[in-house]
């Protein structure tokens, strides 16, 4: 009999607890503190089920809540806010640990700490670039100038790196939150400037490159000029529509077109493909133009002295 | 008129009053209140009130082992609780007499 009663009481208690599940555990158990005793008293006293005499467990829970009053409600909101923060922190800690395991160094934040000195050096470099670009006549972005002011640039960079590292060592010991916030903000600002500096660097290479490299719209990688009799021309310079010298052929094509590669199938430091590199080996032969008196083309030997020099102007169809 | 609505305002006073002469455990206090005539009082309300009064520092508790069933937690009123009871009783009497006069003047049948 008592076993049945206690199991009924347990069931009732469980349902009340479930109805209070949204409360923080401590507050919930506080509300339920006396309930087991009370249910035992009620059960011992008389007939009828607990629900008959006390109402439904859910209604009982609602009454407990109501009596606990506004204070409990306020605490609940505060609890939910702290719970969100607590869960967020726990999630970050778990991610920290998991990433650390991936990197093989305990915690990812430990690894981040190892990177601090590296950032201090980089930060000094960025700082130097800012100073130099602010005072220099011509902006060089993050790159060193290739003029005589290189030594000035180097001196400023070294000085800034030293200052940055020393500041990093000192500021690591700072504990006041506002001081740490200022340092973090300055670091973030410099990191943003670093990214911008990289973009300007990329821009510069994009703008300067086209004057040296010519990209053929048909995907050609080399041009071999021949004269009207079908003889390959040497000493030829090709210009594009802007009068800029044409330099077709990447270094890779040059290597594969080199005579040494043709001989032993091994890319070497032989002469490069034309016009950027030397001619390929063996050189293709070409029939003379119709109506031109054919003089036998020197297929394998270089035309020596008095070889014709021509200048072609190419207007690519872009 | 719903008695439970009225009870909400005076539950603290009622619980302090029944503990004035004798300590009691939760169910015991509930029985005393019901016997005194507050039949509509809810079980959970009494327990919630006891807890609130304890947290406010008006009650002390002690546990008495029980041979049948769980241990009983007894509540006892302390000095601060008696002060509070005196203040609340004054407020209640003033309020009740005001209401009595109000109803008496109108000649409403009791």
XYZ file of N, CA and C in Angstrom, chain A residues 7-254:
744
model
N 4.660 5.792 -4.912
C 4.848 5.912 -6.356
C 3.878 6.940 -6.930
N 2.668 7.026 -6.348
C 1.734 8.065 -6.789
C 2.307 9.449 -6.459
N 2.847 9.555 -5.236
C 3.440 10.829 -4.827
C 4.619 11.184 -5.718
N 5.405 10.169 -6.051
C 6.557 10.412 -6.931
C 6.118 10.913 -8.297
N 5.043 10.273 -8.804
C 4.523 10.696 -10.100
C 4.038 12.141 -10.055
N 3.336 12.470 -8.961
C 2.813 13.828 -8.805
C 3.976 14.828 -8.727
N 4.951 14.481 -7.903
C 6.136 15.331 -7.728
C 6.858 15.538 -9.061
N 6.977 14.429 -9.811
C 7.661 14.512 -11.108
C 6.949 15.452 -12.065
N 5.606 15.414 -12.049
C 4.853 16.282 -12.970
C 4.935 17.746 -12.555
N 4.938 17.976 -11.231
C 5.110 19.372 -10.770
C 6.491 19.879 -11.189
N 7.480 19.008 -11.011
C 8.850 19.394 -11.369
C 8.948 19.694 -12.872
N 8.276 18.852 -13.668
C 8.301 19.051 -15.122
C 7.657 20.380 -15.497
N 6.594 20.746 -14.759
C 5.899 22.002 -15.059
C 6.749 23.211 -14.675
N 7.758 22.976 -13.837
C 8.649 24.074 -13.419
C 10.010 23.967 -14.117
N 10.055 23.189 -15.188
C 11.347 22.846 -15.819
C 12.088 24.063 -16.351
N 11.336 25.143 -16.636
C 11.996 26.320 -17.210
C 12.750 27.126 -16.159
N 12.533 26.812 -14.881
C 13.220 27.572 -13.833
C 14.641 27.044 -13.654
N 15.522 27.902 -13.165
C 16.875 27.405 -12.860
C 16.781 26.328 -11.783
N 17.643 25.317 -11.855
C 17.539 24.158 -10.959
C 17.438 24.533 -9.487
N 18.244 25.517 -9.073
C 18.248 25.871 -7.654
C 16.880 26.405 -7.230
N 16.325 27.318 -8.032
C 15.033 27.910 -7.707
C 13.933 26.855 -7.729
N 14.038 25.925 -8.671
C 13.018 24.887 -8.801
C 13.024 23.985 -7.568
N 14.204 23.529 -7.180
C 14.284 22.623 -6.033
C 13.860 23.330 -4.757
N 14.084 24.653 -4.727
C 13.643 25.433 -3.576
C 12.120 25.386 -3.468
N 11.469 25.551 -4.628
C 10.008 25.526 -4.629
C 9.479 24.146 -4.262
N 10.228 23.113 -4.630
C 9.752 21.739 -4.430
C 10.187 21.174 -3.086
N 10.933 21.973 -2.341
C 11.572 21.497 -1.123
C 10.628 20.729 -0.190
N 9.474 21.317 0.062
C 8.574 20.741 1.063
C 7.522 19.831 0.448
N 7.537 19.714 -0.871
C 6.422 19.040 -1.529
C 6.376 17.550 -1.202
N 7.534 16.892 -1.166
C 7.547 15.450 -0.893
C 6.927 15.165 0.480
N 7.339 15.974 1.436
C 6.794 15.813 2.782
C 5.281 16.043 2.784
N 4.888 17.087 2.097
C 3.483 17.444 2.058
C 2.656 16.331 1.408
N 3.170 15.801 0.312
C 2.442 14.733 -0.395
C 2.313 13.514 0.498
N 3.363 13.225 1.279
C 3.316 12.084 2.188
C 2.225 12.302 3.248
N 2.144 13.523 3.766
C 1.124 13.852 4.773
C -0.276 13.692 4.197
N -0.461 14.254 3.009
C -1.781 14.223 2.383
C -2.184 12.779 2.097
N -1.213 11.987 1.609
C -1.503 10.595 1.271
C -1.868 9.820 2.529
N -1.106 10.076 3.589
C -1.312 9.321 4.828
C -2.664 9.645 5.450
N -3.150 10.836 5.207
C -4.317 11.304 5.929
C -5.637 10.685 5.472
N -5.756 10.507 4.169
C -7.105 10.073 3.793
C -7.212 9.432 2.424
N -8.401 9.340 2.017
C -8.730 8.627 0.792
C -8.726 9.589 -0.398
N -8.803 9.004 -1.575
C -8.823 9.829 -2.796
C -7.424 10.055 -3.309
N -7.315 10.262 -4.608
C -5.998 10.447 -5.205
C -5.456 11.830 -4.856
N -4.172 12.013 -5.033
C -3.539 13.302 -4.764
C -4.126 14.382 -5.658
N -4.365 14.010 -6.918
C -4.888 14.994 -7.860
C -6.294 15.444 -7.446
N -7.073 14.498 -6.851
C -8.412 14.870 -6.394
C -8.339 15.933 -5.311
N -7.368 15.780 -4.414
C -7.343 16.676 -3.260
C -6.499 17.925 -3.461
N -5.522 17.812 -4.332
C -4.614 18.960 -4.513
C -4.791 19.665 -5.854
N -5.591 19.078 -6.707
C -5.670 19.608 -8.062
C -4.562 18.992 -8.909
N -4.536 19.341 -10.157
C -3.538 18.743 -11.050
C -2.144 19.222 -10.674
N -1.140 18.403 -10.930
C 0.244 18.830 -10.637
C 0.591 20.152 -11.319
N 0.038 20.340 -12.525
C 0.336 21.569 -13.258
C -0.262 22.785 -12.554
N -1.488 22.600 -12.037
C -2.116 23.700 -11.309
C -1.354 23.987 -10.018
N -0.893 22.915 -9.381
C -0.103 23.077 -8.153
C 1.176 23.869 -8.458
N 1.812 23.502 -9.585
C 3.036 24.203 -9.995
C 2.747 25.682 -10.266
N 1.603 25.929 -10.914
C 1.249 27.311 -11.222
C 1.036 28.106 -9.940
N 0.446 27.449 -8.935
C 0.205 28.120 -7.659
C 1.540 28.409 -6.958
N 2.451 27.441 -7.012
C 3.775 27.655 -6.422
C 4.460 28.866 -7.040
N 4.352 28.927 -8.342
C 4.922 30.046 -9.096
C 4.303 31.364 -8.679
N 2.955 31.357 -8.605
C 2.241 32.593 -8.294
C 2.617 33.101 -6.911
N 2.714 32.174 -5.941
C 3.030 32.584 -4.577
C 4.467 33.079 -4.487
N 5.356 32.429 -5.268
C 6.751 32.888 -5.279
C 6.823 34.321 -5.780
N 5.847 34.705 -6.601
C 5.619 36.111 -6.909
C 6.538 36.722 -7.944
N 6.420 38.045 -7.994
C 7.142 38.815 -9.003
C 8.646 38.633 -8.853
N 9.069 38.464 -7.600
C 10.505 38.314 -7.364
C 11.044 37.141 -8.159
N 10.285 36.023 -8.142
C 10.732 34.849 -8.885
C 10.735 35.129 -10.374
N 9.718 35.884 -10.846
C 9.663 36.214 -12.274
C 10.878 37.013 -12.686
N 11.212 38.032 -11.880
C 12.372 38.868 -12.179
C 13.644 38.060 -12.190
N 13.727 37.182 -11.195
C 14.914 36.349 -11.131
C 15.009 35.450 -12.355
N 13.830 35.055 -12.851
C 13.814 34.153 -13.994
C 14.409 34.827 -15.222
N 13.997 36.088 -15.451
C 14.532 36.814 -16.608
C 16.043 36.962 -16.489
N 16.455 37.363 -15.260
C 17.891 37.530 -15.039
C 18.603 36.206 -15.243
N 17.952 35.133 -14.788
C 18.578 33.830 -14.932
C 18.736 33.474 -16.403
N 17.684 33.771 -17.190
C 17.758 33.437 -18.615
C 18.901 34.183 -19.295
N 19.073 35.461 -18.926
C 20.158 36.247 -19.528
C 21.514 35.656 -19.161
N 21.692 35.343 -17.858
C 22.985 34.798 -17.454
C 23.186 33.417 -18.052
N 22.068 32.699 -18.244
C 22.166 31.363 -18.817
C 22.685 31.447 -20.255
N 22.192 32.445 -21.006
C 22.651 32.629 -22.386
C 24.155 32.916 -22.405
N 24.573 33.806 -21.497
C 26.002 34.148 -21.416
C 26.807 32.906 -21.051
N 26.268 32.147 -20.048
C 26.992 30.970 -19.566
C 27.144 29.948 -20.693
N 26.049 29.733 -21.444
C 26.107 28.757 -22.535
C 27.067 29.210 -23.620
N 27.024 30.526 -23.907
C 27.945 31.063 -24.917
C 29.390 30.837 -24.522
N 29.682 31.094 -23.232
C 31.050 30.899 -22.747
C 31.443 29.435 -22.828
N 30.527 28.560 -22.430
C 30.821 27.126 -22.455
C 31.089 26.671 -23.883
N 30.282 27.214 -24.818
C 30.471 26.854 -26.223
C 31.836 27.290 -26.725
N 32.223 28.515 -26.349
C 33.533 29.021 -26.764
C 34.648 28.160 -26.190
N 34.486 27.789 -24.906
C 35.513 26.954 -24.278
C 35.646 25.628 -24.997
N 34.489 25.031 -25.352
C 34.513 23.729 -26.032
C 35.184 23.866 -27.403
N 34.843 24.952 -28.117
C 35.437 25.171 -29.443
C 36.939 25.392 -29.310
N 37.320 26.133 -28.264
C 38.733 26.408 -27.981
C 39.489 25.092 -27.824
N 38.880 24.188 -27.035
C 39.516 22.909 -26.730
C 39.594 22.030 -27.979
N 38.472 22.029 -28.741
C 38.408 21.152 -29.918
C 39.410 21.610 -30.976
N 39.454 22.929 -31.201
C 40.394 23.478 -32.186
C 41.825 23.240 -31.731
N 42.034 23.362 -30.403
C 43.366 23.128 -29.847
C 43.816 21.693 -30.104
N 42.869 20.747 -29.940
C 43.203 19.341 -30.182
C 43.592 19.146 -31.649
N 42.877 19.858 -32.525
C 43.157 19.777 -33.959
C 44.563 20.287 -34.256
N 44.969 21.356 -33.563
C 46.290 21.946 -33.779
C 47.362 21.219 -32.983
N 46.933 20.356 -32.049
C 47.884 19.601 -31.255
C 48.577 20.431 -30.192
N 47.833 21.402 -29.602
C 48.489 22.256 -28.598
C 47.552 22.557 -27.434
N 46.760 21.583 -27.017
C 45.910 21.794 -25.848
C 44.715 22.668 -26.159
N 44.944 23.978 -26.138
C 43.858 24.917 -26.415
C 44.257 25.839 -27.559
N 43.246 26.224 -28.354
C 43.523 27.138 -29.463
C 44.004 28.483 -28.935
N 43.492 28.894 -27.755
C 43.907 30.187 -27.202
C 45.388 30.153 -26.799
N 45.862 28.938 -26.389
C 47.299 28.822 -26.095
C 48.115 29.066 -27.358
N 47.625 28.495 -28.453
C 48.307 28.690 -29.732
C 48.293 30.166 -30.122
N 47.139 30.806 -29.892
C 47.033 32.236 -30.182
C 48.054 33.038 -29.400
N 48.285 32.616 -28.137
C 49.268 33.310 -27.305
C 50.669 33.167 -27.911
N 50.941 31.992 -28.505
C 52.244 31.788 -29.149
C 52.427 32.738 -30.330
N 51.296 33.121 -30.954
C 51.376 33.987 -32.136
C 51.560 35.459 -31.782
N 51.371 35.806 -30.515
C 51.440 37.224 -30.134
C 52.737 37.912 -30.588
N 53.932 37.349 -30.266
C 55.166 38.037 -30.691
C 55.236 38.244 -32.203
N 54.738 37.270 -32.952
C 54.722 37.412 -34.411
C 53.879 38.600 -34.835
N 52.737 38.750 -34.155
C 51.877 39.891 -34.466
C 52.559 41.199 -34.101
N 53.325 41.194 -32.994
C 54.001 42.439 -32.600
C 54.964 42.889 -33.702
N 55.700 41.947 -34.280
C 56.640 42.283 -35.358
C 55.874 42.827 -36.565
N 54.827 42.107 -36.945
C 54.023 42.533 -38.098
C 53.407 43.906 -37.846
N 52.967 44.128 -36.595
C 52.357 45.393 -36.221
C 53.359 46.537 -36.383
N 54.618 46.268 -35.986
C 55.657 47.281 -36.157
C 55.864 47.622 -37.621
N 55.815 46.602 -38.446
C 55.989 46.805 -39.894
C 54.866 47.672 -40.459
N 53.631 47.347 -40.051
C 52.479 48.127 -40.524
C 52.597 49.572 -40.060
N 53.006 49.731 -38.794
C 53.174 51.069 -38.229
C 54.195 51.865 -39.047
N 55.310 51.201 -39.383
C 56.353 51.862 -40.180
C 55.803 52.258 -41.550
N 55.023 51.366 -42.154
C 54.447 51.665 -43.470
C 53.539 52.880 -43.398
N 52.766 52.978 -42.303
C 51.874 54.132 -42.134
C 52.695 55.408 -42.030
N 53.733 55.386 -41.163
C 54.573 56.564 -40.974
C 55.230 56.970 -42.284
N 55.804 56.001 -42.984
C 56.542 56.302 -44.210
C 55.622 56.819 -45.306
N 54.417 56.260 -45.392
C 53.491 56.713 -46.425
C 52.929 58.086 -46.101
N 52.907 58.404 -44.786
C 52.401 59.722 -44.405
C 53.412 60.808 -44.749
N 54.721 60.482 -44.662
C 55.734 61.517 -44.851
C 56.464 61.432 -46.189
N 56.413 60.267 -46.848
C 57.145 60.115 -48.103
C 56.418 60.846 -49.236
N 57.207 61.310 -50.217
C 56.623 62.013 -51.352
C 55.801 61.045 -52.202
N 56.338 59.837 -52.349
C 55.656 58.853 -53.186
C 55.300 57.634 -52.349
N 54.042 57.259 -52.412
C 53.576 56.140 -51.592
C 54.085 54.822 -52.161
N 54.610 53.981 -51.286
C 55.050 52.660 -51.724
C 54.244 51.564 -51.061
N 53.184 51.939 -50.315
C 52.362 50.933 -49.654
C 53.175 50.183 -48.620
N 53.068 48.860 -48.661
C 53.782 48.041 -47.682
C 55.165 47.645 -48.174
N 55.476 48.012 -49.434
C 56.740 47.556 -50.017
C 57.847 48.568 -49.759
N 59.070 48.089 -49.712
C 60.182 49.035 -49.567
C 60.379 49.815 -50.859
N 60.783 51.083 -50.767
C 61.063 51.839 -51.990
C 62.369 51.323 -52.607
N 62.468 51.333 -53.930
C 63.704 50.834 -54.532
C 64.684 51.962 -54.862
N 64.472 53.102 -54.211
C 65.414 54.213 -54.433
C 66.436 54.234 -53.298
N 67.173 55.361 -53.184
C 68.201 55.440 -52.150
C 67.568 55.576 -50.769
N 66.233 55.893 -50.735
C 65.586 56.032 -49.433
C 65.300 54.671 -48.796
N 65.774 53.589 -49.409
C 65.590 52.259 -48.861
C 66.138 52.144 -47.450
N 67.296 52.779 -47.224
C 67.939 52.657 -45.908
C 67.148 53.389 -44.839
N 66.550 54.514 -45.265
C 65.667 55.220 -44.327
C 64.489 54.316 -43.977
N 63.930 53.701 -45.016
C 62.796 52.794 -44.836
C 63.162 51.679 -43.852
N 64.316 51.071 -44.060
C 64.754 49.968 -43.217
C 64.911 50.416 -41.769
N 65.499 51.619 -41.579
C 65.714 52.125 -40.226
C 64.381 52.346 -39.520
N 63.442 52.935 -40.245
C 62.134 53.208 -39.633
C 61.443 51.889 -39.285
N 61.520 50.897 -40.190
C 60.876 49.608 -39.938
C 61.458 48.959 -38.694
N 62.786 48.930 -38.601
C 63.433 48.296 -37.440
C 63.013 49.006 -36.163
N 63.022 50.359 -36.199
C 62.653 51.117 -35.006
C 61.214 50.807 -34.588
N 60.311 50.791 -35.570
C 58.906 50.554 -35.263
C 58.692 49.139 -34.723
N 59.411 48.168 -35.274
C 59.268 46.781 -34.805
C 59.729 46.678 -33.358
N 60.862 47.332 -33.067
C 61.374 47.294 -31.693
C 60.357 47.909 -30.732
N 59.828 49.074 -31.111
C 58.841 49.740 -30.251
C 57.610 48.856 -30.067
N 57.147 48.277 -31.168
C 55.934 47.445 -31.114
C 56.129 46.239 -30.216
N 57.290 45.575 -30.330
C 57.552 44.390 -29.517
C 57.629 44.766 -28.040
N 58.348 45.880 -27.764
C 58.469 46.304 -26.367
C 57.100 46.636 -25.792
N 56.286 47.319 -26.588
C 54.936 47.660 -26.137
C 54.123 46.388 -25.896
N 54.309 45.407 -26.787
C 53.582 44.144 -26.632
C 53.938 43.457 -25.335
N 55.234 43.435 -25.009
C 55.671 42.787 -23.770
C 55.063 43.500 -22.563
N 55.082 44.833 -22.591
C 54.556 45.605 -21.464
C 53.046 45.435 -21.364
N 52.345 45.589 -22.500
C 50.881 45.608 -22.457
C 50.303 44.235 -22.137
N 51.091 43.160 -22.307
C 50.594 41.839 -21.936
C 50.312 41.779 -20.436
N 51.078 42.551 -19.656
C 50.900 42.538 -18.208
C 49.730 43.391 -17.743
N 49.152 44.177 -18.632
C 48.038 45.057 -18.226
C 46.822 44.229 -17.896
N 46.195 44.539 -16.774
C 45.026 43.785 -16.334
C 43.746 44.608 -16.381
N 43.901 45.954 -16.388
C 42.675 46.770 -16.347
C 41.897 46.594 -17.649
N 40.604 46.300 -17.539
C 39.822 45.986 -18.742
C 39.812 47.112 -19.762
N 39.760 48.382 -19.301
C 39.685 49.482 -20.268
C 40.994 49.597 -21.051
N 42.133 49.359 -20.350
C 43.430 49.416 -21.025
C 43.528 48.301 -22.070
N 43.059 47.126 -21.684
C 43.112 45.990 -22.619
C 42.219 46.249 -23.826
N 41.091 46.922 -23.547
C 40.162 47.231 -24.636
C 40.805 48.196 -25.624
N 41.504 49.201 -25.110
C 42.169 50.182 -25.983
C 43.215 49.476 -26.855
N 44.014 48.596 -26.235
C 45.054 47.873 -26.988
C 44.413 47.005 -28.063
N 43.330 46.312 -27.682
C 42.652 45.431 -28.644
C 42.103 46.244 -29.817
N 41.558 47.433 -29.499
C 41.011 48.286 -30.552
C 42.108 48.758 -31.500
N 43.243 49.171 -30.935
C 44.365 49.625 -31.766
C 44.872 48.488 -32.646
N 44.956 47.294 -32.072
C 45.387 46.132 -32.850
C 44.445 45.859 -34.009
N 43.141 45.934 -33.716
C 42.151 45.674 -34.767
C 42.296 46.705 -35.881
N 42.498 47.983 -35.487
C 42.662 49.038 -36.485
C 43.865 48.783 -37.375
N 44.990 48.388 -36.760
C 46.199 48.123 -37.539
C 46.011 46.910 -38.450
N 45.268 45.915 -37.943
C 45.010 44.728 -38.776
C 44.206 45.112 -40.015
N 43.220 46.020 -39.807
C 42.418 46.479 -40.948
C 43.313 47.218 -41.947
N 44.191 48.093 -41.438
C 45.108 48.830 -42.308
C 46.032 47.871 -43.069
N 46.428 46.798 -42.386
C 47.289 45.809 -43.033
C 46.582 45.193 -44.243
N 45.302 44.860 -44.035
C 44.532 44.263 -45.130
C 44.416 45.255 -46.287
N 44.133 46.536 -45.936
C 44.029 47.550 -46.977
C 45.358 47.717 -47.716
N 46.438 47.681 -46.939
C 47.763 47.796 -47.541
C 48.015 46.686 -48.543
N 47.544 45.484 -48.201
C 47.720 44.355 -49.122
C 46.938 44.574 -50.406
N 45.754 45.188 -50.265
C 44.936 45.437 -51.452
C 45.626 46.431 -52.385
N 46.199 47.485 -51.792
C 46.860 48.470 -52.640
C 48.068 47.850 -53.323
N 48.730 46.933 -52.600
C 49.864 46.222 -53.175
C 49.406 45.406 -54.376
N 48.276 44.722 -54.200
C 47.724 43.904 -55.286
C 47.338 44.796 -56.465
N 46.744 45.954 -56.151
C 46.346 46.885 -57.210
C 47.552 47.318 -58.033
N 48.622 47.615 -57.307
C 49.789 48.119 -58.007
C 50.350 47.070 -58.976
N 50.399 45.841 -58.503
C 50.931 44.810 -59.400
C 49.995 44.629 -60.582
N 48.690 44.789 -60.359
C 47.765 44.615 -61.468
C 47.911 45.722 -62.488
N 48.195 46.940 -62.001
C 48.287 48.060 -62.922
C 49.633 48.103 -63.651
N 50.656 47.611 -63.003
C 51.977 47.714 -63.626
C 52.260 46.524 -64.528
N 51.625 45.424 -64.255
C 51.925 44.207 -65.002
C 51.634 44.327 -66.510
N 50.502 44.899 -66.934
C 50.159 44.876 -68.353
C 51.198 45.530 -69.256
N 52.030 46.429 -68.737
C 53.042 47.051 -69.597
C 54.159 46.077 -69.915
N 54.247 44.978 -69.186
C 55.312 44.005 -69.435
C 54.785 42.720 -70.046
N 53.593 42.334 -69.631
C 53.092 41.040 -70.101
C 51.945 41.255 -71.079
N 51.916 40.455 -72.065
C 50.876 40.542 -73.069
C 50.146 39.230 -73.100
N 48.859 39.318 -72.902
C 48.078 38.080 -72.881
C 47.366 37.938 -74.207
N 47.724 36.947 -74.957
C 47.128 36.766 -76.276
C 45.690 36.319 -76.146
N 44.742 37.011 -76.830
C 43.328 36.647 -76.701
C 43.031 35.260 -77.258
N 43.896 34.728 -78.109
C 43.648 33.395 -78.675
C 44.359 32.308 -77.886
N 45.018 32.691 -76.801
C 45.694 31.702 -75.986
C 47.056 31.317 -76.509
N 47.581 32.052 -77.496
C 48.934 31.771 -77.981
C 49.947 32.089 -76.898
N 50.977 31.297 -76.861
C 51.987 31.539 -75.851
C 53.328 31.916 -76.462
N 53.444 31.882 -77.796
C 54.702 32.284 -78.423
C 54.435 32.757 -79.843
N 55.305 33.641 -80.330
C 55.208 34.142 -81.716
C 56.570 33.933 -82.370
N 56.560 33.340 -83.539
C 57.824 33.114 -84.247
C 57.794 33.838 -85.586
N 58.459 34.941 -85.728
C 58.443 35.673 -87.002
C 59.339 34.975 -88.044
N 58.839 34.908 -89.287
C 59.573 34.338 -90.425
C 59.617 35.380 -91.509
N 60.628 35.304 -92.334
C 60.648 36.237 -93.463
C 59.891 35.627 -94.628
N 59.820 36.391 -95.720
C 58.972 35.955 -96.835
C 59.474 34.693 -97.493
N 60.728 34.376 -97.277
C 61.258 33.171 -97.887
C 61.130 31.953 -96.974
N 60.472 32.135 -95.808
C 60.271 31.009 -94.928
C 61.408 30.790 -93.966
N 62.265 31.801 -93.811
C 63.366 31.652 -92.869
C 63.022 32.312 -91.537
N 63.281 31.641 -90.422
C 62.996 32.273 -89.117
C 63.847 33.513 -88.937
N 63.226 34.542 -88.373
C 63.920 35.797 -88.134
C 64.426 35.841 -86.707
N 65.607 36.375 -86.547
C 66.123 36.604 -85.190
C 66.317 38.089 -85.000
N 66.458 38.476 -83.773
C 66.659 39.897 -83.476
C 65.416 40.710 -83.770
N 64.270 40.049 -83.764
C 63.019 40.756 -84.054
C 62.415 41.274 -82.771
N 61.858 42.467 -82.790
C 61.135 42.979 -81.623
C 59.718 43.280 -82.049
N 58.769 42.829 -81.255
C 57.359 43.008 -81.589
C 56.736 44.035 -80.645
N 55.923 44.914 -81.234
C 55.229 45.916 -80.419
C 53.735 45.690 -80.510
N 53.038 46.039 -79.421
C 51.575 45.931 -79.481
C 50.991 47.260 -79.934
N 49.643 47.379 -79.884
C 48.971 48.571 -80.398
C 49.353 49.836 -79.649
N 49.908 49.662 -78.447
C 50.314 50.829 -77.670
C 51.783 51.157 -77.834
N 52.421 50.401 -78.703
C 53.845 50.630 -78.880
C 54.679 50.021 -77.775
N 54.036 49.155 -76.975
C 54.762 48.486 -75.894
C 55.277 47.165 -76.419
N 56.482 46.863 -76.019
C 57.092 45.642 -76.529
C 56.320 44.415 -76.072
N 56.097 43.510 -77.029
C 55.334 42.304 -76.790
C 56.235 41.256 -76.158
N 55.771 40.687 -75.067
C 56.599 39.648 -74.449
C 55.708 38.459 -74.140
N 55.457 37.705 -75.150
C 54.597 36.536 -75.013
C 55.410 35.379 -74.469
N 54.765 34.599 -73.649
C 55.420 33.383 -73.179
C 55.787 33.462 -71.730
N 55.168 32.614 -70.936
C 55.544 32.532 -69.540
C 56.813 31.743 -69.396
N 57.404 31.832 -68.223
C 58.671 31.156 -67.994
C 58.537 29.656 -68.211
N 57.350 29.112 -67.888
C 57.162 27.671 -68.015
C 57.260 27.222 -69.473
N 56.550 27.945 -70.342
C 56.608 27.610 -71.768
C 58.036 27.735 -72.286
N 58.713 28.761 -71.791
C 60.086 28.975 -72.227
C 60.942 27.762 -71.908
